[in-house]
Tab-separated table of C-alpha atoms in Angstrom:
chain	number	residue	atom	x	y	z
V	1388	MET	CA	-18.453	-46.456	54.928
V	1389	SER	CA	-20.533	-48.025	52.077
V	1390	LEU	CA	-23.983	-46.838	51.146
V	1391	LEU	CA	-25.558	-49.868	52.648
V	1392	GLU	CA	-23.799	-49.353	55.986
V	1393	ILE	CA	-24.896	-45.701	56.032
V	1394	TRP	CA	-28.461	-46.805	55.615
V	1395	TYR	CA	-28.266	-49.446	58.408
V	1396	GLU	CA	-26.771	-46.833	60.684
V	1397	ARG	CA	-29.367	-44.230	59.885
V	1398	PHE	CA	-32.297	-46.745	60.441
V	1399	SER	CA	-31.032	-47.953	63.837
V	1400	THR	CA	-30.065	-44.531	65.046
V	1401	ASP	CA	-33.372	-42.821	64.021
V	1402	LEU	CA	-35.565	-45.617	65.534
V	1403	ASN	CA	-33.636	-45.856	68.774
V	1404	ALA	CA	-34.007	-42.015	69.172
V	1405	MET	CA	-37.846	-42.489	69.116
V	1406	ASP	CA	-39.993	-43.746	71.948
V	1407	VAL	CA	-39.192	-47.484	72.105
V	1408	ARG	CA	-40.678	-50.468	73.931
V	1409	PRO	CA	-40.541	-49.786	77.752
V	1410	ARG	CA	-38.430	-51.852	79.982
V	1411	GLY	CA	-40.082	-55.095	81.056
V	1412	SER	CA	-41.172	-55.833	84.705
V	1413	LEU	CA	-40.223	-58.700	86.917
V	1414	VAL	CA	-43.021	-60.230	89.018
V	1415	LYS	CA	-41.937	-61.468	92.380
V	1416	ILE	CA	-44.157	-63.823	94.485
V	1417	GLU	CA	-43.099	-64.454	98.115
V	1418	LYS	CA	-44.575	-65.437	101.423
V	1419	GLN	CA	-45.642	-62.664	103.696
V	1420	ARG	CA	-44.196	-64.417	106.707
V	1421	SER	CA	-42.363	-67.642	107.213
V	1422	ASP	CA	-45.080	-68.929	109.461
V	1423	SER	CA	-47.900	-67.947	107.036
V	1424	ASN	CA	-49.159	-69.178	103.731
V	1425	ALA	CA	-50.234	-65.704	102.601
V	1426	LEU	CA	-48.483	-64.606	99.427
V	1427	ILE	CA	-47.337	-61.152	98.372
V	1428	VAL	CA	-47.071	-60.258	94.671
V	1429	THR	CA	-44.700	-57.433	93.869
V	1430	THR	CA	-43.559	-55.960	90.575
V	1431	LEU	CA	-39.966	-54.832	90.144
V	1432	PRO	CA	-38.039	-53.341	87.169
V	1433	ASP	CA	-36.422	-56.054	85.037
V	1434	PHE	CA	-32.871	-54.772	84.644
V	1435	ALA	CA	-32.096	-57.671	82.395
V	1436	ASP	CA	-34.371	-55.940	79.720
V	1437	ASP	CA	-32.774	-52.558	80.167
V	1438	PRO	CA	-31.043	-51.111	76.962
V	1439	LEU	CA	-27.997	-50.363	79.140
V	1440	VAL	CA	-27.734	-54.112	79.715
V	1441	ILE	CA	-28.816	-55.759	76.483
V	1442	GLY	CA	-28.012	-52.843	74.102
V	1443	PRO	CA	-30.202	-50.757	71.773
V	1444	ARG	CA	-33.661	-51.923	70.820
V	1445	TYR	CA	-32.777	-51.791	67.116
V	1446	ILE	CA	-29.501	-52.896	65.569
V	1447	LYS	CA	-28.242	-53.066	61.946
V	1448	GLU	CA	-29.017	-56.790	61.592
V	1449	ASP	CA	-32.771	-55.979	62.077
V	1450	PHE	CA	-33.079	-54.325	58.635
V	1451	LYS	CA	-32.977	-55.566	55.056
V	1452	VAL	CA	-32.053	-53.272	52.175
V	1453	ALA	CA	-31.581	-54.223	48.571
V	1454	PHE	CA	-30.254	-52.020	45.798
V	1455	THR	CA	-31.145	-52.499	42.088
V	1456	GLU	CA	-27.484	-51.891	41.288
V	1457	GLY	CA	-24.501	-50.342	42.994
V	1458	MET	CA	-23.393	-46.802	42.651
V	1459	HIS	CA	-19.746	-46.222	41.640
V	1460	ARG	CA	-17.780	-44.042	43.992
V	1461	GLN	CA	-17.118	-41.575	41.175
V	1462	ALA	CA	-20.800	-41.181	40.281
V	1463	ALA	CA	-23.849	-39.508	41.807
V	1464	GLY	CA	-27.546	-39.505	41.150
V	1465	VAL	CA	-30.509	-41.821	41.369
V	1466	CYS	CA	-30.066	-45.043	43.248
V	1467	VAL	CA	-33.064	-47.284	43.628
V	1468	SER	CA	-33.449	-49.490	46.656
V	1469	GLY	CA	-36.023	-51.645	48.496
V	1470	VAL	CA	-36.468	-51.726	52.223
V	1471	GLY	CA	-37.894	-54.756	54.052
V	1472	ASP	CA	-40.493	-56.450	51.856
V	1473	GLY	CA	-39.588	-53.990	49.136
V	1474	CYS	CA	-36.310	-55.863	48.546
V	1475	GLN	CA	-38.197	-58.375	46.371
V	1476	GLN	CA	-39.578	-55.473	44.274
V	1477	ALA	CA	-36.061	-53.979	44.025
V	1478	ARG	CA	-34.790	-57.297	42.594
V	1479	ARG	CA	-37.601	-57.322	39.996
V	1480	VAL	CA	-36.603	-53.801	38.975
V	1481	ARG	CA	-33.005	-54.899	38.705
V	1482	ASP	CA	-33.999	-57.907	36.475
V	1483	ALA	CA	-36.183	-55.736	34.290
V	1484	LYS	CA	-33.000	-53.918	33.021
V	1485	HIS	CA	-34.617	-50.536	32.441
V	1486	VAL	CA	-33.057	-47.808	30.392
V	1487	LYS	CA	-31.042	-45.273	32.418
V	1488	VAL	CA	-30.123	-41.716	31.666
V	1489	TYR	CA	-26.736	-40.175	32.600
V	1490	GLU	CA	-25.222	-36.748	32.297
V	1491	ILE	CA	-21.532	-37.285	31.667
V	1492	THR	CA	-19.170	-34.291	31.813
V	1493	GLY	CA	-15.887	-34.505	29.922
V	1494	GLN	CA	-12.847	-32.283	29.559
V	1495	LEU	CA	-11.048	-31.857	26.342
V	1496	GLY	CA	-7.320	-31.711	26.030
V	1497	THR	CA	-6.323	-34.306	28.685
V	1498	ALA	CA	-6.102	-38.145	28.599
V	1499	THR	CA	-5.552	-40.342	31.687
V	1500	GLU	CA	-4.804	-43.985	32.141
V	1501	ASN	CA	-8.278	-44.865	33.368
V	1502	PHE	CA	-10.190	-42.219	31.334
V	1503	SER	CA	-11.339	-40.285	34.375
V	1504	HIS	CA	-9.926	-37.229	36.221
V	1505	LEU	CA	-8.748	-39.436	39.086
V	1506	GLY	CA	-6.293	-41.271	36.848
V	1507	ARG	CA	-2.759	-40.492	36.043
V	1508	ILE	CA	-2.358	-38.011	33.127
V	1509	VAL	CA	-0.711	-39.667	30.161
V	1510	GLU	CA	-1.231	-37.158	27.401
V	1511	LYS	CA	-2.253	-33.543	26.689
V	1512	SER	CA	-3.410	-32.098	23.429
V	1513	THR	CA	-4.976	-29.003	21.810
V	1514	TYR	CA	-8.733	-28.599	21.573
V	1515	SER	CA	-9.154	-25.183	20.036
V	1516	HIS	CA	-10.257	-26.730	16.757
V	1517	VAL	CA	-13.178	-28.589	18.386
V	1518	SER	CA	-16.633	-26.987	17.746
V	1519	LEU	CA	-20.098	-27.921	18.879
V	1520	GLN	CA	-20.965	-29.010	15.311
V	1521	LYS	CA	-18.026	-31.401	15.218
V	1522	LEU	CA	-18.915	-32.812	18.604
V	1523	GLU	CA	-22.591	-33.369	17.489
V	1524	ARG	CA	-21.361	-35.201	14.389
V	1525	VAL	CA	-19.209	-37.536	16.390
V	1526	ILE	CA	-21.894	-38.447	18.917
V	1527	SER	CA	-24.422	-38.946	16.063
V	1528	ALA	CA	-22.084	-41.441	14.507
V	1529	ILE	CA	-21.641	-43.291	17.795
V	1530	GLN	CA	-25.355	-43.468	18.272
V	1531	ALA	CA	-25.879	-44.847	14.780
V	1532	ALA	CA	-23.215	-47.500	15.391
V	1533	HIS	CA	-24.920	-48.611	18.532
V	1534	LEU	CA	-28.318	-48.739	16.799
V	1535	LYS	CA	-26.850	-51.033	14.137
V	1536	ALA	CA	-25.206	-53.200	16.879
V	1537	SER	CA	-28.495	-53.604	18.681
V	1538	TYR	CA	-29.993	-55.305	15.578
V	1539	ASN	CA	-26.941	-57.434	15.232
V	1540	TYR	CA	-27.344	-58.632	18.863
V	1541	LEU	CA	-30.846	-59.909	17.918
V	1542	GLY	CA	-29.599	-61.436	14.682
V	1543	VAL	CA	-31.881	-59.159	12.581
V	1544	ASN	CA	-30.834	-57.748	9.187
V	1545	MET	CA	-31.311	-53.945	9.209
V	1546	GLN	CA	-32.648	-54.125	5.692
V	1547	SER	CA	-35.349	-56.650	6.518
V	1548	GLN	CA	-39.047	-56.222	7.264
V	1549	GLU	CA	-38.567	-57.572	10.748
V	1550	ALA	CA	-36.046	-54.734	11.451
V	1551	TYR	CA	-38.649	-52.228	10.236
V	1552	LYS	CA	-41.306	-53.657	12.620
V	1553	LEU	CA	-38.901	-53.559	15.581
V	1554	ALA	CA	-37.884	-49.984	14.756
V	1555	ILE	CA	-41.490	-48.760	14.854
V	1556	SER	CA	-42.306	-50.733	17.988
V	1557	GLY	CA	-39.791	-48.996	20.290
V	1558	MET	CA	-36.311	-49.453	21.743
V	1559	ILE	CA	-34.586	-52.735	21.153
V	1560	ARG	CA	-33.134	-54.584	24.194
V	1561	PRO	CA	-29.998	-56.712	23.972
V	1562	THR	CA	-30.407	-60.452	24.519
V	1563	GLU	CA	-27.469	-60.623	26.972
V	1564	ASP	CA	-26.775	-58.557	30.145
V	1565	ARG	CA	-23.190	-57.928	29.192
V	1566	GLN	CA	-24.054	-56.240	25.889
V	1567	THR	CA	-24.075	-52.358	26.434
V	1568	VAL	CA	-26.361	-50.457	24.083
V	1569	ILE	CA	-26.609	-46.670	23.771
V	1570	TYR	CA	-29.998	-45.558	22.628
V	1571	ALA	CA	-29.437	-41.811	22.430
V	1572	LEU	CA	-26.610	-39.288	22.856
V	1573	LYS	CA	-27.119	-35.594	23.076
V	1574	CYS	CA	-24.733	-32.666	23.897
V	1575	ILE	CA	-26.494	-30.568	26.530
V	1576	HIS	CA	-23.610	-28.279	27.372
V	1577	PHE	CA	-20.527	-27.185	25.447
V	1578	SER	CA	-18.042	-24.685	26.889
V	1579	PRO	CA	-14.497	-25.847	25.962
V	1580	PRO	CA	-12.775	-27.504	27.430
V	1581	GLN	CA	-15.875	-28.733	29.296
V	1582	PHE	CA	-18.769	-30.500	27.665
V	1583	THR	CA	-21.715	-32.551	28.926
V	1584	ILE	CA	-23.331	-35.441	27.089
V	1585	GLU	CA	-26.673	-36.960	27.990
V	1586	VAL	CA	-26.600	-40.733	27.516
V	1587	GLN	CA	-29.534	-43.094	27.348
V	1588	CYS	CA	-28.257	-46.638	27.755
V	1589	ILE	CA	-28.653	-50.176	29.173
V	1590	ASN	CA	-26.150	-52.587	30.717
V	1591	GLU	CA	-23.654	-49.764	31.221
V	1592	THR	CA	-20.801	-49.384	33.683
V	1593	LEU	CA	-19.004	-46.300	34.749
V	1594	PRO	CA	-15.689	-47.444	33.163
V	1595	TYR	CA	-17.589	-47.985	29.913
V	1596	LEU	CA	-18.922	-44.422	29.988
V	1597	SER	CA	-15.532	-43.071	30.949
V	1598	LYS	CA	-14.037	-44.847	27.882
V	1599	LEU	CA	-16.898	-43.444	25.758
V	1600	ILE	CA	-15.725	-39.840	26.636
V	1601	HIS	CA	-12.160	-40.904	25.785
V	1602	GLU	CA	-13.264	-42.185	22.418
V	1603	ILE	CA	-15.173	-39.016	21.666
V	1604	GLY	CA	-12.018	-37.083	22.338
V	1605	LEU	CA	-10.071	-39.252	19.884
V	1606	GLU	CA	-12.699	-38.893	17.176
V	1607	LEU	CA	-12.361	-35.121	17.662
V	1608	LYS	CA	-8.562	-35.375	16.925
V	1609	SER	CA	-7.941	-34.443	20.564
V	1610	THR	CA	-8.187	-36.168	23.910
V	1611	ALA	CA	-10.768	-36.133	26.610
V	1612	MET	CA	-11.363	-37.513	30.168
V	1613	MET	CA	-14.510	-37.889	32.257
V	1614	THR	CA	-14.771	-35.445	35.136
V	1615	GLN	CA	-18.314	-36.105	36.427
V	1616	ALA	CA	-20.987	-38.730	36.062
V	1617	ARG	CA	-24.637	-38.163	37.319
V	1618	LYS	CA	-27.449	-40.615	36.813
V	1619	THR	CA	-30.617	-38.516	36.332
V	1620	GLN	CA	-33.103	-41.278	35.541
V	1621	HIS	CA	-33.645	-44.960	36.162
V	1622	GLY	CA	-36.694	-45.928	34.127
V	1623	HIS	CA	-39.553	-43.837	35.410
V	1624	PHE	CA	-37.604	-42.768	38.499
V	1625	ARG	CA	-36.116	-39.325	38.144
V	1626	ILE	CA	-34.026	-36.918	40.210
V	1627	GLU	CA	-37.163	-35.259	41.499
V	1628	HIS	CA	-38.223	-38.578	43.136
V	1629	ALA	CA	-34.852	-38.865	44.899
V	1630	LEU	CA	-33.796	-38.144	48.444
V	1631	LEU	CA	-30.679	-36.122	49.060
V	1632	ARG	CA	-28.218	-37.372	51.691
V	1633	LYS	CA	-29.395	-34.874	54.208
V	1634	HIS	CA	-32.941	-36.303	53.827
V	1635	TRP	CA	-31.997	-39.889	54.645
V	1636	THR	CA	-34.149	-40.135	57.834
V	1637	ILE	CA	-36.913	-42.515	58.742
V	1638	GLN	CA	-39.608	-39.926	58.290
V	1639	ASP	CA	-38.385	-38.747	54.860
V	1640	ILE	CA	-37.888	-42.337	53.602
V	1641	LEU	CA	-41.453	-43.263	54.651
V	1642	GLN	CA	-42.816	-40.238	52.871
V	1643	ASN	CA	-40.769	-41.065	49.814
V	1644	ILE	CA	-42.154	-44.630	49.715
V	1645	GLN	CA	-45.692	-43.202	49.758
V	1646	HIS	CA	-44.828	-40.708	47.068
V	1647	ILE	CA	-43.535	-43.247	44.583
V	1648	ARG	CA	-45.998	-46.072	45.430
V	1649	PRO	CA	-47.996	-45.480	42.197
V	1650	LEU	CA	-44.857	-46.282	40.216
V	1651	VAL	CA	-44.392	-49.656	41.942
V	1652	THR	CA	-46.695	-52.060	40.053
V	1653	LYS	CA	-45.944	-55.685	39.308
V	1654	ASP	CA	-46.739	-55.461	35.584
V	1655	LYS	CA	-44.258	-52.523	35.206
V	1656	ASN	CA	-41.518	-54.422	37.135
V	1657	THR	CA	-41.859	-57.814	35.377
V	1658	HIS	CA	-39.522	-58.178	32.402
V	1659	ALA	CA	-40.164	-60.917	29.884
V	1660	LYS	CA	-36.983	-62.493	28.525
V	1661	ASN	CA	-38.187	-62.153	24.904
V	1662	ARG	CA	-39.250	-58.502	25.252
V	1663	ARG	CA	-37.476	-56.316	22.656
V	1664	THR	CA	-38.911	-52.876	23.369
V	1665	LEU	CA	-38.566	-50.402	26.277
V	1666	ASP	CA	-40.880	-51.141	29.219
V	1667	GLU	CA	-42.268	-48.656	31.675
V	1668	GLU	CA	-40.515	-48.538	35.026
V	1669	LYS	CA	-41.145	-48.526	38.852
V	1670	GLN	CA	-39.677	-49.149	42.254
V	1671	ILE	CA	-39.734	-49.058	45.982
V	1672	THR	CA	-37.441	-46.382	47.536
V	1673	ILE	CA	-35.307	-43.808	45.692
V	1674	THR	CA	-32.133	-42.308	47.056
V	1675	ALA	CA	-29.683	-39.888	45.606
V	1676	THR	CA	-25.974	-40.125	46.310
V	1677	GLY	CA	-23.456	-37.354	46.132
V	1678	GLU	CA	-23.586	-33.753	47.477
V	1679	ASP	CA	-23.569	-32.162	44.087
V	1680	LEU	CA	-27.113	-33.085	43.012
């Protein structure tokens, strides 16, 4: 069952479990006697309006839910969505292309055909020579390469005055949606063969992040595969704003909407096409997927 289907099921189930609209009444008007013009008005239960006849009061088709982006089945973390009128706000958040933060866990010594632990193993190698210092040098080089590429996307020479002004004004956004840019890489855990990298990026996909772990392994003269991906932030929306799966109920969702309402402002959601620096963020409803959060 997809995430969207789970939400529809929860909404309809929770609302139908509450006190719903009572069954309607049927008004019957008839003569008191055949030889009299006197009328009798009686009220009878309208069984045509009974839930046992017409079905539940609320069904899945009664709700609208929009996600800013899908969540890959191998990933967990923050997933921003809009409910009802909030669907339009969710689309604005999606179009704003805010920077996201991931915690990607890799395992040294193993390579798979799809760069993740779910793929077929194609190679094994040693990793005893890998140290934290070597890992940090590799991720620093990757970050520098992406910084240079971000200027190239904009057609700006890194040695120019315009490049200097862009650098002091903030993060630079790519001009096209398909261009992935990594703004920052940091090792937050290193215990061979396991290591965890914090990635700040835009226009990413999970296969791209999996390949990033693979390339880090190659640069370390070893191999590596991704074992876990967790999105910890989407713009201003962090893990602490999210709802765990066990809290996906009507009451908790309504409370969550009120909790994050200050973050949902039009000026924060609107993204100008020629904007080159990182904007502030916002949204409508935050959910967290995965049981390992």
